[in-house]
Each structure stands twice: as structure tokens, then as C-alpha cells.
């Protein structure tokens, strides 16, 4: 309630945090009407928050279902996407990414290989070296993953992160040969996390190579394949022992 002069701007009062105001002399009926309106608006806000929370839960359940579907077809990469997401988020936190960006990396990390659903299981699980044609088919998974997710309205650029996670700083990656800053930051983080996790894990065509060798790969290709800032952050984080693969 206020007895301020009429020329005091209504907008100024609202900007300072008031939901509404009435002028003196106070009229009880006016207060009741405005109070009901404020309570009604508050109830709508609460309901919107509940609906948003429900949508987020449904979204995460969908993400987990898609990731599970892939891992059932490709048991050798079971847990790979979750571990990539975990390392990617840890790197993003170290780099000072926003909460929204970190969440985007978490979602994209858990789905980055979803395009492999289109690849025959005998190729995914082949114990020997892939032929050129088979490898080219594998390389299509980032484009296919993009096409699967592009029409889903995430809060973050999930489909673009997935599309670009095999791009390299010098333009030697795929599918579009992007380079440098043309690769979005989240994809540059995921690229490092994906390579490290892949090398420390067992694959049908080779045993696990170990963390030391994975970090050597990142160090050797710092700046050419991998964003140097992301690479340095990964090397420091893993060397410190503050991040450990489960």
C-alpha cells in the first residue's frame, strides 16, 4: 500500500518486486480483488512448474530408454554413453560452462551413439578389423543420430552436439569436416570425452588400452584434433585423480 504521488511510475514499483499495489485511502474490496488475482497467478505458476517437472522426467525416461535400446544391440559399448556423459559433464564444470550447457552435454553424452541403431549388429560386434565400407557405415551414425533427434525440442542443441562429436579442430573429422570454432563448444568437449572413454574400454576388435595411453592420445592431438583448452583440462582432471571411471 502506498500514498506515493500519482506520477510515481507503476512500472518502477513492479520492477522493485511488488506483485501489485493500492493507493491510500485503502479500499478493502479492492485489496480482496487484487489479492485473489495474485493468488490465482501464483497457482498458475505452481502448476506450470509441476508440468515442466513432469515433462523433464518424461524426457529423461525417453533418453534412458533410447540409450538402453542401443546397448542391448551393442553389448560391448554397454555403459559407454553414460561414462562419456559423466566425463563430459566433469570437463564442462571445470571449464566453467553454464548449467544449461552442462545439462546439454549430459543428454547428448547419453545419446551420442544413438545413430548406431541403424547399423547391423554383426558390424557393431565384429571382432576383427572393419573393412572400408563397414567403417564408412559406422561413420554415418552421427548423421543418423542427428536425424533421429533433430525434431525433438530440447532446451539445448542436442542434435547438433551429436552431429558434431566426431568433428576435429583441423577439419579432418566427420560428417561435415567442420573445424575450429565452427564446432560448437559442447561437441568439442564430448569429442575428448568420447575418445578417452573408448580407449580405456574393451572393444570387440581390441582389449582396453588404459588411461595412460588414452591421455597420451589426447596430448598428442591437442590442437589438431581436439580443442587445446578442453584437452588440457582433461589431462589435468584425470592426472589429479579427481575423476575416475567407474
Coordinates of C-alpha atoms in Angstrom, one line a residue, residues 15-243:
X15 CA 10.3 -3.7 -11.0
X16 CA 11.2 -3.4 -7.3
X17 CA 9.5 -6.6 -6.6
X18 CA 5.9 -5.8 -5.8
X19 CA 3.1 -8.0 -7.2
X20 CA 0.7 -5.1 -7.2
X21 CA -0.1 -2.0 -5.2
X22 CA -3.1 0.0 -4.0
X23 CA -3.1 3.7 -3.1
X24 CA -4.5 5.3 0.0
X25 CA -7.2 5.7 1.1
X26 CA -7.3 1.9 1.2
X27 CA -10.5 0.2 -0.1
X28 CA -10.9 -3.3 1.4
X29 CA -12.8 -4.6 -1.6
X30 CA -10.1 -3.5 -4.0
X31 CA -7.5 -5.3 -1.8
X32 CA -9.5 -8.5 -1.9
X33 CA -10.0 -8.4 -5.7
X34 CA -6.2 -7.8 -6.2
X35 CA -5.3 -10.5 -3.7
X36 CA -7.4 -13.1 -5.4
X37 CA -5.8 -12.2 -8.7
X38 CA -2.3 -12.5 -7.3
X39 CA -3.2 -15.9 -5.7
X40 CA -4.7 -17.1 -9.0
X41 CA -1.5 -16.1 -10.8
X42 CA 0.6 -17.9 -8.2
X43 CA -1.4 -21.0 -8.5
X44 CA -0.9 -21.0 -12.3
X45 CA 2.8 -20.5 -11.8
X46 CA 3.0 -23.5 -9.5
X47 CA 1.0 -25.7 -11.9
X48 CA 3.3 -24.7 -14.8
X49 CA 6.3 -25.7 -12.7
X50 CA 4.8 -29.0 -11.9
X51 CA 4.0 -29.6 -15.6
X52 CA 7.6 -28.6 -16.6
X53 CA 9.0 -31.0 -14.0
X54 CA 6.8 -33.8 -15.3
X55 CA 7.9 -33.1 -18.9
X56 CA 11.6 -33.2 -17.8
X57 CA 11.0 -36.6 -16.1
X58 CA 9.4 -37.9 -19.3
X59 CA 12.3 -36.6 -21.3
X60 CA 14.9 -38.3 -19.2
X61 CA 12.9 -41.5 -19.3
X62 CA 12.9 -41.3 -23.1
X63 CA 16.7 -40.6 -23.1
X64 CA 17.4 -43.6 -20.9
X65 CA 15.1 -45.9 -23.0
X66 CA 16.9 -44.9 -26.2
X67 CA 20.3 -45.4 -24.6
X68 CA 19.2 -48.8 -23.3
X69 CA 17.9 -49.9 -26.7
X70 CA 21.3 -49.2 -28.3
X71 CA 23.2 -51.0 -25.5
X72 CA 21.1 -54.1 -26.0
X73 CA 22.2 -54.2 -29.6
X74 CA 25.8 -53.4 -28.9
X75 CA 26.8 -55.0 -25.5
X76 CA 30.4 -54.1 -25.9
X77 CA 29.5 -50.4 -25.5
X78 CA 27.3 -51.0 -22.5
X79 CA 27.7 -48.1 -20.2
X80 CA 29.9 -46.2 -22.8
X81 CA 27.4 -43.4 -23.3
X82 CA 26.8 -42.9 -19.6
X83 CA 30.6 -42.8 -18.9
X84 CA 31.1 -40.3 -21.8
X85 CA 28.4 -38.1 -20.4
X86 CA 29.9 -38.3 -16.9
X87 CA 33.4 -37.3 -18.1
X88 CA 31.9 -34.6 -20.5
X89 CA 30.0 -33.0 -17.6
X90 CA 33.1 -33.1 -15.4
X91 CA 35.1 -31.3 -18.1
X92 CA 32.4 -28.8 -18.7
X93 CA 32.2 -28.0 -15.0
X94 CA 36.0 -27.5 -14.9
X95 CA 35.7 -25.2 -17.9
X96 CA 33.0 -23.0 -16.3
X97 CA 30.2 -24.0 -18.7
X98 CA 26.7 -22.8 -17.7
X99 CA 24.3 -25.2 -16.0
X100 CA 22.3 -25.3 -19.2
X101 CA 25.3 -26.3 -21.3
X102 CA 26.3 -29.0 -18.8
X103 CA 22.8 -30.4 -19.0
X104 CA 23.0 -30.4 -22.7
X105 CA 26.3 -32.4 -22.6
X106 CA 24.7 -34.9 -20.2
X107 CA 21.8 -35.5 -22.5
X108 CA 23.9 -35.6 -25.7
X109 CA 26.5 -37.8 -24.0
X110 CA 23.9 -40.3 -23.1
X111 CA 22.6 -40.4 -26.7
X112 CA 25.7 -39.6 -28.8
X113 CA 25.8 -43.0 -30.4
X114 CA 22.1 -43.4 -30.9
X115 CA 22.6 -43.4 -34.7
X116 CA 24.2 -46.8 -34.3
X117 CA 20.7 -48.3 -34.1
X118 CA 20.8 -48.2 -37.9
X119 CA 24.0 -50.3 -38.1
X120 CA 23.7 -54.1 -38.4
X121 CA 24.8 -55.9 -35.2
X122 CA 27.3 -58.1 -37.0
X123 CA 29.2 -54.9 -37.9
X124 CA 28.9 -53.4 -34.4
X125 CA 30.2 -56.6 -32.8
X126 CA 32.7 -57.6 -35.4
X127 CA 35.8 -59.0 -33.6
X128 CA 38.2 -58.2 -36.4
X129 CA 39.2 -55.1 -38.3
X130 CA 36.4 -53.3 -40.2
X131 CA 36.5 -53.1 -43.9
X132 CA 36.5 -49.6 -45.5
X133 CA 32.8 -50.0 -46.4
X134 CA 32.0 -51.1 -42.9
X135 CA 33.9 -48.2 -41.3
X136 CA 32.1 -45.8 -43.7
X137 CA 28.8 -47.2 -42.5
X138 CA 29.9 -46.8 -38.9
X139 CA 30.8 -43.1 -39.6
X140 CA 27.2 -42.4 -40.6
X141 CA 26.0 -42.8 -37.0
X142 CA 26.5 -39.2 -36.1
X143 CA 24.4 -38.0 -39.1
X144 CA 21.7 -40.7 -38.3
X145 CA 21.6 -39.7 -34.7
X146 CA 21.1 -36.1 -35.7
X147 CA 18.2 -37.1 -37.9
X148 CA 16.6 -39.1 -35.1
X149 CA 16.7 -36.2 -32.7
X150 CA 16.6 -33.0 -34.7
X151 CA 12.8 -32.6 -34.5
X152 CA 12.7 -33.1 -30.7
X153 CA 12.5 -29.7 -28.9
X154 CA 15.3 -29.9 -26.3
X155 CA 16.3 -26.8 -24.4
X156 CA 19.9 -27.4 -25.7
X157 CA 21.3 -28.1 -29.2
X158 CA 21.3 -31.8 -28.6
X159 CA 21.1 -32.9 -32.2
X160 CA 23.9 -30.6 -33.2
X161 CA 26.2 -31.8 -30.4
X162 CA 25.6 -35.4 -31.6
X163 CA 26.1 -34.5 -35.2
X164 CA 29.4 -32.8 -34.5
X165 CA 31.0 -35.0 -31.8
X166 CA 33.4 -36.7 -34.4
X167 CA 34.4 -33.4 -36.0
X168 CA 38.0 -32.4 -35.4
X169 CA 39.7 -29.0 -34.9
X170 CA 41.7 -29.3 -38.2
X171 CA 38.7 -30.2 -40.3
X172 CA 39.7 -33.9 -40.6
X173 CA 36.6 -35.2 -38.8
X174 CA 33.2 -36.2 -40.0
X175 CA 30.4 -36.0 -41.2
X176 CA 30.9 -32.4 -42.4
X177 CA 34.5 -31.6 -42.0
X178 CA 33.9 -28.7 -39.6
X179 CA 36.9 -27.1 -37.9
X180 CA 37.8 -24.7 -35.1
X181 CA 35.1 -22.5 -33.7
X182 CA 32.6 -23.8 -36.3
X183 CA 32.3 -26.9 -34.0
X184 CA 30.1 -26.0 -31.0
X185 CA 31.7 -25.9 -27.6
X186 CA 29.7 -28.8 -26.2
X187 CA 30.7 -31.1 -29.2
X188 CA 34.4 -30.2 -28.6
X189 CA 34.0 -31.4 -25.0
X190 CA 32.2 -34.5 -26.0
X191 CA 34.8 -35.4 -28.6
X192 CA 37.5 -35.6 -26.0
X193 CA 35.3 -37.5 -23.5
X194 CA 34.3 -40.0 -26.2
X195 CA 37.9 -40.8 -27.3
X196 CA 39.2 -41.2 -23.7
X197 CA 36.3 -43.5 -22.7
X198 CA 36.6 -45.5 -25.9
X199 CA 40.3 -46.2 -25.4
X200 CA 40.0 -47.2 -21.7
X201 CA 37.2 -49.7 -22.5
X202 CA 37.2 -53.1 -24.1
X203 CA 36.1 -53.3 -27.8
X204 CA 35.2 -56.4 -29.9
X205 CA 38.4 -55.8 -32.0
X206 CA 40.8 -55.0 -29.2
X207 CA 41.3 -55.0 -25.4
X208 CA 41.2 -51.9 -23.3
X209 CA 44.2 -49.7 -23.9
X210 CA 44.3 -48.0 -20.5
X211 CA 44.0 -44.4 -19.3
X212 CA 47.7 -43.5 -19.8
X213 CA 47.5 -44.3 -23.5
X214 CA 44.2 -42.5 -23.8
X215 CA 45.7 -39.4 -22.3
X216 CA 48.7 -39.7 -24.5
X217 CA 46.4 -39.7 -27.5
X218 CA 44.7 -36.5 -26.3
X219 CA 48.0 -34.8 -25.6
X220 CA 49.5 -35.8 -29.0
X221 CA 46.5 -34.5 -30.9
X222 CA 45.9 -31.4 -28.8
X223 CA 45.1 -28.5 -31.1
X224 CA 44.9 -30.7 -34.3
X225 CA 42.1 -33.0 -33.4
X226 CA 41.0 -31.7 -30.0
X227 CA 40.3 -28.2 -28.6
X228 CA 43.5 -27.4 -26.7
X229 CA 41.7 -25.9 -23.7
X230 CA 39.4 -28.9 -23.4
X231 CA 42.4 -31.3 -23.9
X232 CA 44.5 -29.6 -21.2
X233 CA 41.5 -29.6 -18.8
X234 CA 41.1 -33.4 -19.4
X235 CA 44.7 -34.1 -18.8
X236 CA 44.8 -32.1 -15.6
X237 CA 41.5 -33.5 -14.3
X238 CA 42.5 -37.2 -14.9
X239 CA 46.0 -36.7 -13.7
X240 CA 44.7 -35.2 -10.4
X241 CA 42.7 -38.2 -9.6
X242 CA 39.5 -36.1 -9.2
X243 CA 37.8 -38.0 -12.0

